[in-house]
Amino acid sequence: MADLSTLREVILPSVFSWKSLAIVLALLNLKNIPFSWHIRLLTHLLLNLRRSPTSPPFPTCPPPSTLTTKEKTIQTHPIFYPHTLTTLTSLWETDYNFHKSNSTYFSDLDISRTAIVTRVYTPGLALVSLELDHELRNGKDENAKVNAGKKVYVALGSTYTSFKREIGPLQRYRVLSRIVGWDRKWVYVLSAFQVCGEEGVGYCSAGEGVEGEWDVAGEESC
């Protein structure tokens, strides 16, 4: 009995130490450890960069030659093709109602929106930037000329959110985002959170292209 007691005192503290507990919690909350959001954002940005105008908007788009006649008639234009982000609800994202906290949806939407905008806008956004620089330098507005040469970036202008049903802790789900339209001011991105076998939770955002302090028309960006 003494030997068993000694063995238990040796094993249990090493297994259930604070360090072990911290490692387990970190593994269950990888999405929420420091700098994980930045790493995820940068990863999806780099993976979706199109370095050539001939690159397909999405690698999963089948070439036209492989489509049947029926598929060709209903084929979605590449600019409207959805991007899918698959992840799960970490324990840190769970609120007191034991489901994904409403405030945590937006960190996933940042990743998903960055991925689809990067995939659709590059490398065309660089060409738009050159055209804008030319227009600004040769325009009559002297105040606008200071923006010539500045980099174009996409800024989030506003959001609308509609929650339909909860997502449970450690439950896997998909974030499907697609561009649904644009006008003179905005580019509209629709995103939906989907658990396998269920319909989307619902989310909509409006993004805006910006050249320094000079707004880029949504239709020109697209």
PDB file of C-alpha atoms in Angstrom:
ATOM      1  CA  MET A   1       0.000   0.000   0.000  1.00  0.00           C
ATOM      2  CA  ALA A   2       2.856   2.332   0.793  1.00  0.00           C
ATOM      3  CA  ASP A   3       4.357   1.693  -2.630  1.00  0.00           C
ATOM      4  CA  LEU A   4       1.015   2.464  -4.358  1.00  0.00           C
ATOM      5  CA  SER A   5       0.612   5.645  -2.350  1.00  0.00           C
ATOM      6  CA  THR A   6       4.114   6.778  -3.280  1.00  0.00           C
ATOM      7  CA  LEU A   7       3.513   5.930  -6.945  1.00  0.00           C
ATOM      8  CA  ARG A   8       0.265   7.903  -6.946  1.00  0.00           C
ATOM      9  CA  GLU A   9       1.979  10.913  -5.411  1.00  0.00           C
ATOM     10  CA  VAL A  10       4.653  10.792  -8.119  1.00  0.00           C
ATOM     11  CA  ILE A  11       2.353  10.276 -11.135  1.00  0.00           C
ATOM     12  CA  LEU A  12      -0.670  12.449 -10.356  1.00  0.00           C
ATOM     13  CA  PRO A  13       1.152  15.734  -9.784  1.00  0.00           C
ATOM     14  CA  SER A  14       3.039  15.337 -13.082  1.00  0.00           C
ATOM     15  CA  VAL A  15      -0.109  14.536 -15.082  1.00  0.00           C
ATOM     16  CA  PHE A  16      -2.415  17.085 -13.469  1.00  0.00           C
ATOM     17  CA  SER A  17       0.096  19.881 -13.051  1.00  0.00           C
ATOM     18  CA  TRP A  18      -0.692  23.481 -13.925  1.00  0.00           C
ATOM     19  CA  LYS A  19       1.591  23.210 -16.929  1.00  0.00           C
ATOM     20  CA  SER A  20      -0.343  20.226 -18.298  1.00  0.00           C
ATOM     21  CA  LEU A  21      -3.622  22.013 -17.717  1.00  0.00           C
ATOM     22  CA  ALA A  22      -2.330  25.086 -19.536  1.00  0.00           C
ATOM     23  CA  ILE A  23      -1.282  22.974 -22.530  1.00  0.00           C
ATOM     24  CA  VAL A  24      -4.695  21.286 -22.711  1.00  0.00           C
ATOM     25  CA  LEU A  25      -6.505  24.622 -22.520  1.00  0.00           C
ATOM     26  CA  ALA A  26      -4.234  26.087 -25.197  1.00  0.00           C
ATOM     27  CA  LEU A  27      -4.945  23.162 -27.531  1.00  0.00           C
ATOM     28  CA  LEU A  28      -8.684  23.575 -27.016  1.00  0.00           C
ATOM     29  CA  ASN A  29      -8.440  27.317 -27.656  1.00  0.00           C
ATOM     30  CA  LEU A  30      -5.887  27.616 -30.452  1.00  0.00           C
ATOM     31  CA  LYS A  31      -8.042  30.247 -32.166  1.00  0.00           C
ATOM     32  CA  ASN A  32      -7.775  32.527 -29.149  1.00  0.00           C
ATOM     33  CA  ILE A  33      -4.165  32.359 -28.032  1.00  0.00           C
ATOM     34  CA  PRO A  34      -2.154  35.584 -28.535  1.00  0.00           C
ATOM     35  CA  PHE A  35      -1.407  36.419 -32.190  1.00  0.00           C
ATOM     36  CA  SER A  36      -3.412  33.442 -33.518  1.00  0.00           C
ATOM     37  CA  TRP A  37      -5.887  35.789 -35.232  1.00  0.00           C
ATOM     38  CA  HIS A  38      -3.028  37.639 -36.932  1.00  0.00           C
ATOM     39  CA  ILE A  39      -1.455  34.364 -38.082  1.00  0.00           C
ATOM     40  CA  ARG A  40      -4.772  33.087 -39.457  1.00  0.00           C
ATOM     41  CA  LEU A  41      -5.436  36.356 -41.272  1.00  0.00           C
ATOM     42  CA  LEU A  42      -1.962  36.495 -42.815  1.00  0.00           C
ATOM     43  CA  THR A  43      -2.135  32.820 -43.824  1.00  0.00           C
ATOM     44  CA  HIS A  44      -5.440  33.192 -45.678  1.00  0.00           C
ATOM     45  CA  LEU A  45      -4.262  36.427 -47.273  1.00  0.00           C
ATOM     46  CA  LEU A  46      -1.102  34.806 -48.657  1.00  0.00           C
ATOM     47  CA  LEU A  47      -2.905  31.634 -49.764  1.00  0.00           C
ATOM     48  CA  ASN A  48      -5.443  33.633 -51.769  1.00  0.00           C
ATOM     49  CA  LEU A  49      -3.110  36.083 -53.484  1.00  0.00           C
ATOM     50  CA  ARG A  50      -3.390  35.892 -57.274  1.00  0.00           C
ATOM     51  CA  ARG A  51      -0.035  36.844 -58.706  1.00  0.00           C
ATOM     52  CA  SER A  52      -1.103  36.466 -62.339  1.00  0.00           C
ATOM     53  CA  PRO A  53      -4.199  37.832 -64.149  1.00  0.00           C
ATOM     54  CA  THR A  54      -4.671  34.401 -65.727  1.00  0.00           C
ATOM     55  CA  SER A  55      -4.924  32.614 -62.376  1.00  0.00           C
ATOM     56  CA  PRO A  56      -8.481  31.375 -61.646  1.00  0.00           C
ATOM     57  CA  PRO A  57     -10.350  33.345 -58.968  1.00  0.00           C
ATOM     58  CA  PHE A  58     -10.619  30.131 -56.962  1.00  0.00           C
ATOM     59  CA  PRO A  59      -8.537  26.947 -57.357  1.00  0.00           C
ATOM     60  CA  THR A  60     -11.673  24.810 -56.977  1.00  0.00           C
ATOM     61  CA  CYS A  61     -13.353  26.328 -60.047  1.00  0.00           C
ATOM     62  CA  PRO A  62     -13.440  23.597 -62.747  1.00  0.00           C
ATOM     63  CA  PRO A  63     -12.132  24.572 -66.194  1.00  0.00           C
ATOM     64  CA  PRO A  64     -14.920  25.251 -68.743  1.00  0.00           C
ATOM     65  CA  SER A  65     -13.844  22.298 -70.912  1.00  0.00           C
ATOM     66  CA  THR A  66     -14.788  19.827 -68.153  1.00  0.00           C
ATOM     67  CA  LEU A  67     -18.345  21.125 -67.710  1.00  0.00           C
ATOM     68  CA  THR A  68     -21.411  19.599 -69.321  1.00  0.00           C
ATOM     69  CA  THR A  69     -23.804  21.668 -71.438  1.00  0.00           C
ATOM     70  CA  LYS A  70     -26.249  21.947 -68.521  1.00  0.00           C
ATOM     71  CA  GLU A  71     -23.506  22.989 -66.107  1.00  0.00           C
ATOM     72  CA  LYS A  72     -22.291  25.660 -68.526  1.00  0.00           C
ATOM     73  CA  THR A  73     -25.741  27.257 -68.676  1.00  0.00           C
ATOM     74  CA  ILE A  74     -25.951  27.584 -64.876  1.00  0.00           C
ATOM     75  CA  GLN A  75     -22.271  28.232 -64.217  1.00  0.00           C
ATOM     76  CA  THR A  76     -21.673  31.012 -61.687  1.00  0.00           C
ATOM     77  CA  HIS A  77     -19.409  33.847 -62.743  1.00  0.00           C
ATOM     78  CA  PRO A  78     -16.084  33.528 -60.852  1.00  0.00           C
ATOM     79  CA  ILE A  79     -16.569  36.866 -59.109  1.00  0.00           C
ATOM     80  CA  PHE A  80     -19.639  35.432 -57.338  1.00  0.00           C
ATOM     81  CA  TYR A  81     -18.007  32.126 -56.423  1.00  0.00           C
ATOM     82  CA  PRO A  82     -18.093  31.537 -52.635  1.00  0.00           C
ATOM     83  CA  HIS A  83     -15.105  31.113 -50.363  1.00  0.00           C
ATOM     84  CA  THR A  84     -15.405  28.503 -47.610  1.00  0.00           C
ATOM     85  CA  LEU A  85     -13.660  28.766 -44.248  1.00  0.00           C
ATOM     86  CA  THR A  86     -13.922  25.725 -41.960  1.00  0.00           C
ATOM     87  CA  THR A  87     -13.286  26.071 -38.230  1.00  0.00           C
ATOM     88  CA  LEU A  88     -14.819  25.228 -34.840  1.00  0.00           C
ATOM     89  CA  THR A  89     -16.054  26.972 -31.720  1.00  0.00           C
ATOM     90  CA  SER A  90     -13.315  27.036 -29.108  1.00  0.00           C
ATOM     91  CA  LEU A  91     -14.141  26.928 -25.408  1.00  0.00           C
ATOM     92  CA  TRP A  92     -12.949  30.517 -25.050  1.00  0.00           C
ATOM     93  CA  GLU A  93     -15.604  31.608 -27.579  1.00  0.00           C
ATOM     94  CA  THR A  94     -18.414  29.963 -25.589  1.00  0.00           C
ATOM     95  CA  ASP A  95     -20.612  32.277 -23.532  1.00  0.00           C
ATOM     96  CA  TYR A  96     -22.742  31.622 -20.419  1.00  0.00           C
ATOM     97  CA  ASN A  97     -25.494  30.140 -22.615  1.00  0.00           C
ATOM     98  CA  PHE A  98     -23.044  27.430 -23.716  1.00  0.00           C
ATOM     99  CA  HIS A  99     -22.931  28.422 -27.370  1.00  0.00           C
ATOM    100  CA  LYS A 100     -20.714  30.589 -29.557  1.00  0.00           C
ATOM    101  CA  SER A 101     -20.795  34.154 -28.275  1.00  0.00           C
ATOM    102  CA  ASN A 102     -22.303  36.675 -30.690  1.00  0.00           C
ATOM    103  CA  SER A 103     -19.266  38.926 -30.478  1.00  0.00           C
ATOM    104  CA  THR A 104     -16.891  36.184 -31.666  1.00  0.00           C
ATOM    105  CA  TYR A 105     -18.511  35.794 -35.080  1.00  0.00           C
ATOM    106  CA  PHE A 106     -16.752  38.878 -36.343  1.00  0.00           C
ATOM    107  CA  SER A 107     -13.223  37.545 -35.854  1.00  0.00           C
ATOM    108  CA  ASP A 108     -14.102  34.645 -38.186  1.00  0.00           C
ATOM    109  CA  LEU A 109     -15.711  37.079 -40.605  1.00  0.00           C
ATOM    110  CA  ASP A 110     -12.497  39.114 -40.725  1.00  0.00           C
ATOM    111  CA  ILE A 111     -10.648  36.008 -41.915  1.00  0.00           C
ATOM    112  CA  SER A 112     -13.317  34.964 -44.417  1.00  0.00           C
ATOM    113  CA  ARG A 113     -13.759  38.460 -45.837  1.00  0.00           C
ATOM    114  CA  THR A 114     -10.008  38.922 -46.207  1.00  0.00           C
ATOM    115  CA  ALA A 115      -9.741  35.626 -48.079  1.00  0.00           C
ATOM    116  CA  ILE A 116     -12.478  36.315 -50.619  1.00  0.00           C
ATOM    117  CA  VAL A 117     -11.562  39.961 -51.206  1.00  0.00           C
ATOM    118  CA  THR A 118      -7.905  39.035 -51.702  1.00  0.00           C
ATOM    119  CA  ARG A 119      -8.825  36.252 -54.121  1.00  0.00           C
ATOM    120  CA  VAL A 120     -11.223  38.350 -56.192  1.00  0.00           C
ATOM    121  CA  TYR A 121      -9.375  41.690 -56.157  1.00  0.00           C
ATOM    122  CA  THR A 122      -5.805  40.595 -56.873  1.00  0.00           C
ATOM    123  CA  PRO A 123      -4.017  41.315 -59.143  1.00  0.00           C
ATOM    124  CA  GLY A 124      -6.677  43.621 -60.619  1.00  0.00           C
ATOM    125  CA  LEU A 125      -6.588  46.009 -57.668  1.00  0.00           C
ATOM    126  CA  ALA A 126      -3.020  46.970 -58.564  1.00  0.00           C
ATOM    127  CA  LEU A 127      -4.191  47.908 -62.071  1.00  0.00           C
ATOM    128  CA  VAL A 128      -7.027  49.988 -60.625  1.00  0.00           C
ATOM    129  CA  SER A 129      -4.519  51.735 -58.369  1.00  0.00           C
ATOM    130  CA  LEU A 130      -2.395  52.721 -61.383  1.00  0.00           C
ATOM    131  CA  GLU A 131      -5.459  54.062 -63.201  1.00  0.00           C
ATOM    132  CA  LEU A 132      -6.471  56.087 -60.148  1.00  0.00           C
ATOM    133  CA  ASP A 133      -2.971  57.515 -59.777  1.00  0.00           C
ATOM    134  CA  HIS A 134      -3.127  58.667 -63.401  1.00  0.00           C
ATOM    135  CA  GLU A 135      -6.576  60.224 -62.911  1.00  0.00           C
ATOM    136  CA  LEU A 136      -5.541  62.003 -59.718  1.00  0.00           C
ATOM    137  CA  ARG A 137      -2.318  63.410 -61.168  1.00  0.00           C
ATOM    138  CA  ASN A 138      -4.094  64.726 -64.270  1.00  0.00           C
ATOM    139  CA  GLY A 139      -7.279  65.882 -62.556  1.00  0.00           C
ATOM    140  CA  LYS A 140      -8.339  69.420 -61.783  1.00  0.00           C
ATOM    141  CA  ASP A 141      -8.729  68.852 -58.044  1.00  0.00           C
ATOM    142  CA  GLU A 142      -5.455  70.013 -56.509  1.00  0.00           C
ATOM    143  CA  ASN A 143      -6.372  68.629 -53.086  1.00  0.00           C
ATOM    144  CA  ALA A 144      -6.898  65.142 -54.522  1.00  0.00           C
ATOM    145  CA  LYS A 145      -3.471  65.044 -56.170  1.00  0.00           C
ATOM    146  CA  VAL A 146      -1.792  64.404 -52.812  1.00  0.00           C
ATOM    147  CA  ASN A 147      -3.406  60.926 -52.837  1.00  0.00           C
ATOM    148  CA  ALA A 148      -1.691  59.899 -56.063  1.00  0.00           C
ATOM    149  CA  GLY A 149       0.822  57.128 -55.442  1.00  0.00           C
ATOM    150  CA  LYS A 150      -0.774  55.930 -52.227  1.00  0.00           C
ATOM    151  CA  LYS A 151      -1.682  52.264 -51.867  1.00  0.00           C
ATOM    152  CA  VAL A 152      -5.228  51.001 -52.313  1.00  0.00           C
ATOM    153  CA  TYR A 153      -6.739  48.991 -49.484  1.00  0.00           C
ATOM    154  CA  VAL A 154     -10.184  47.622 -48.707  1.00  0.00           C
ATOM    155  CA  ALA A 155     -11.878  49.062 -45.621  1.00  0.00           C
ATOM    156  CA  LEU A 156     -14.952  47.633 -43.917  1.00  0.00           C
ATOM    157  CA  GLY A 157     -17.678  50.256 -44.101  1.00  0.00           C
ATOM    158  CA  SER A 158     -20.636  48.749 -42.269  1.00  0.00           C
ATOM    159  CA  THR A 159     -22.222  45.451 -41.252  1.00  0.00           C
ATOM    160  CA  TYR A 160     -25.649  43.921 -40.785  1.00  0.00           C
ATOM    161  CA  THR A 161     -26.012  40.731 -38.760  1.00  0.00           C
ATOM    162  CA  SER A 162     -28.912  38.324 -38.288  1.00  0.00           C
ATOM    163  CA  PHE A 163     -28.627  35.386 -35.864  1.00  0.00           C
ATOM    164  CA  LYS A 164     -30.878  32.399 -36.601  1.00  0.00           C
ATOM    165  CA  ARG A 165     -29.589  29.581 -34.377  1.00  0.00           C
ATOM    166  CA  GLU A 166     -26.726  28.846 -32.010  1.00  0.00           C
ATOM    167  CA  ILE A 167     -23.424  27.061 -32.654  1.00  0.00           C
ATOM    168  CA  GLY A 168     -22.344  24.807 -29.791  1.00  0.00           C
ATOM    169  CA  PRO A 169     -18.928  24.567 -28.098  1.00  0.00           C
ATOM    170  CA  LEU A 170     -16.307  22.604 -30.064  1.00  0.00           C
ATOM    171  CA  GLN A 171     -18.801  22.302 -32.935  1.00  0.00           C
ATOM    172  CA  ARG A 172     -17.372  22.499 -36.439  1.00  0.00           C
ATOM    173  CA  TYR A 173     -18.925  24.940 -38.878  1.00  0.00           C
ATOM    174  CA  ARG A 174     -18.274  26.636 -42.201  1.00  0.00           C
ATOM    175  CA  VAL A 175     -18.242  30.320 -43.087  1.00  0.00           C
ATOM    176  CA  LEU A 176     -19.342  30.803 -46.703  1.00  0.00           C
ATOM    177  CA  SER A 177     -18.669  34.272 -48.116  1.00  0.00           C
ATOM    178  CA  ARG A 178     -19.390  35.645 -51.553  1.00  0.00           C
ATOM    179  CA  ILE A 179     -19.664  38.978 -53.328  1.00  0.00           C
ATOM    180  CA  VAL A 180     -23.325  39.581 -54.131  1.00  0.00           C
ATOM    181  CA  GLY A 181     -23.162  43.012 -55.748  1.00  0.00           C
ATOM    182  CA  TRP A 182     -21.685  46.486 -55.862  1.00  0.00           C
ATOM    183  CA  ASP A 183     -22.583  50.078 -56.659  1.00  0.00           C
ATOM    184  CA  ARG A 184     -20.827  53.423 -56.977  1.00  0.00           C
ATOM    185  CA  LYS A 185     -19.841  53.387 -53.314  1.00  0.00           C
ATOM    186  CA  TRP A 186     -19.809  49.848 -51.925  1.00  0.00           C
ATOM    187  CA  VAL A 187     -18.967  46.235 -52.581  1.00  0.00           C
ATOM    188  CA  TYR A 188     -21.418  43.927 -50.783  1.00  0.00           C
ATOM    189  CA  VAL A 189     -20.240  40.657 -49.222  1.00  0.00           C
ATOM    190  CA  LEU A 190     -22.719  38.100 -47.915  1.00  0.00           C
ATOM    191  CA  SER A 191     -21.487  35.542 -45.366  1.00  0.00           C
ATOM    192  CA  ALA A 192     -23.306  32.631 -43.754  1.00  0.00           C
ATOM    193  CA  PHE A 193     -22.289  30.387 -40.871  1.00  0.00           C
ATOM    194  CA  GLN A 194     -23.317  26.798 -41.542  1.00  0.00           C
ATOM    195  CA  VAL A 195     -23.164  23.747 -39.333  1.00  0.00           C
ATOM    196  CA  CYS A 196     -23.201  20.471 -41.270  1.00  0.00           C
ATOM    197  CA  GLY A 197     -26.772  19.666 -42.249  1.00  0.00           C
ATOM    198  CA  GLU A 198     -28.160  23.047 -41.237  1.00  0.00           C
ATOM    199  CA  GLU A 199     -28.849  26.357 -42.954  1.00  0.00           C
ATOM    200  CA  GLY A 200     -26.788  29.494 -42.410  1.00  0.00           C
ATOM    201  CA  VAL A 201     -26.876  31.715 -39.346  1.00  0.00           C
ATOM    202  CA  GLY A 202     -26.633  34.818 -41.499  1.00  0.00           C
ATOM    203  CA  TYR A 203     -24.389  37.850 -41.901  1.00  0.00           C
ATOM    204  CA  CYS A 204     -23.878  40.629 -44.403  1.00  0.00           C
ATOM    205  CA  SER A 205     -21.088  43.172 -44.732  1.00  0.00           C
ATOM    206  CA  ALA A 206     -20.277  46.052 -47.025  1.00  0.00           C
ATOM    207  CA  GLY A 207     -16.663  46.714 -47.939  1.00  0.00           C
ATOM    208  CA  GLU A 208     -15.164  49.772 -49.572  1.00  0.00           C
ATOM    209  CA  GLY A 209     -12.020  50.300 -51.630  1.00  0.00           C
ATOM    210  CA  VAL A 210      -9.966  53.259 -50.440  1.00  0.00           C
ATOM    211  CA  GLU A 211      -7.102  55.112 -52.140  1.00  0.00           C
ATOM    212  CA  GLY A 212      -5.474  57.038 -49.314  1.00  0.00           C
ATOM    213  CA  GLU A 213      -8.351  59.327 -48.315  1.00  0.00           C
ATOM    214  CA  TRP A 214      -9.937  58.967 -51.763  1.00  0.00           C
ATOM    215  CA  ASP A 215     -12.905  56.588 -52.072  1.00  0.00           C
ATOM    216  CA  VAL A 216     -12.796  54.093 -54.931  1.00  0.00           C
ATOM    217  CA  ALA A 217     -16.130  53.261 -56.540  1.00  0.00           C
ATOM    218  CA  GLY A 218     -17.266  49.717 -55.843  1.00  0.00           C
ATOM    219  CA  GLU A 219     -18.001  49.069 -59.507  1.00  0.00           C
ATOM    220  CA  GLU A 220     -14.504  50.229 -60.454  1.00  0.00           C
ATOM    221  CA  SER A 221     -12.926  47.901 -57.895  1.00  0.00           C
ATOM    222  CA  CYS A 222     -14.888  44.904 -59.211  1.00  0.00           C
TER     223      CYS A 222
END
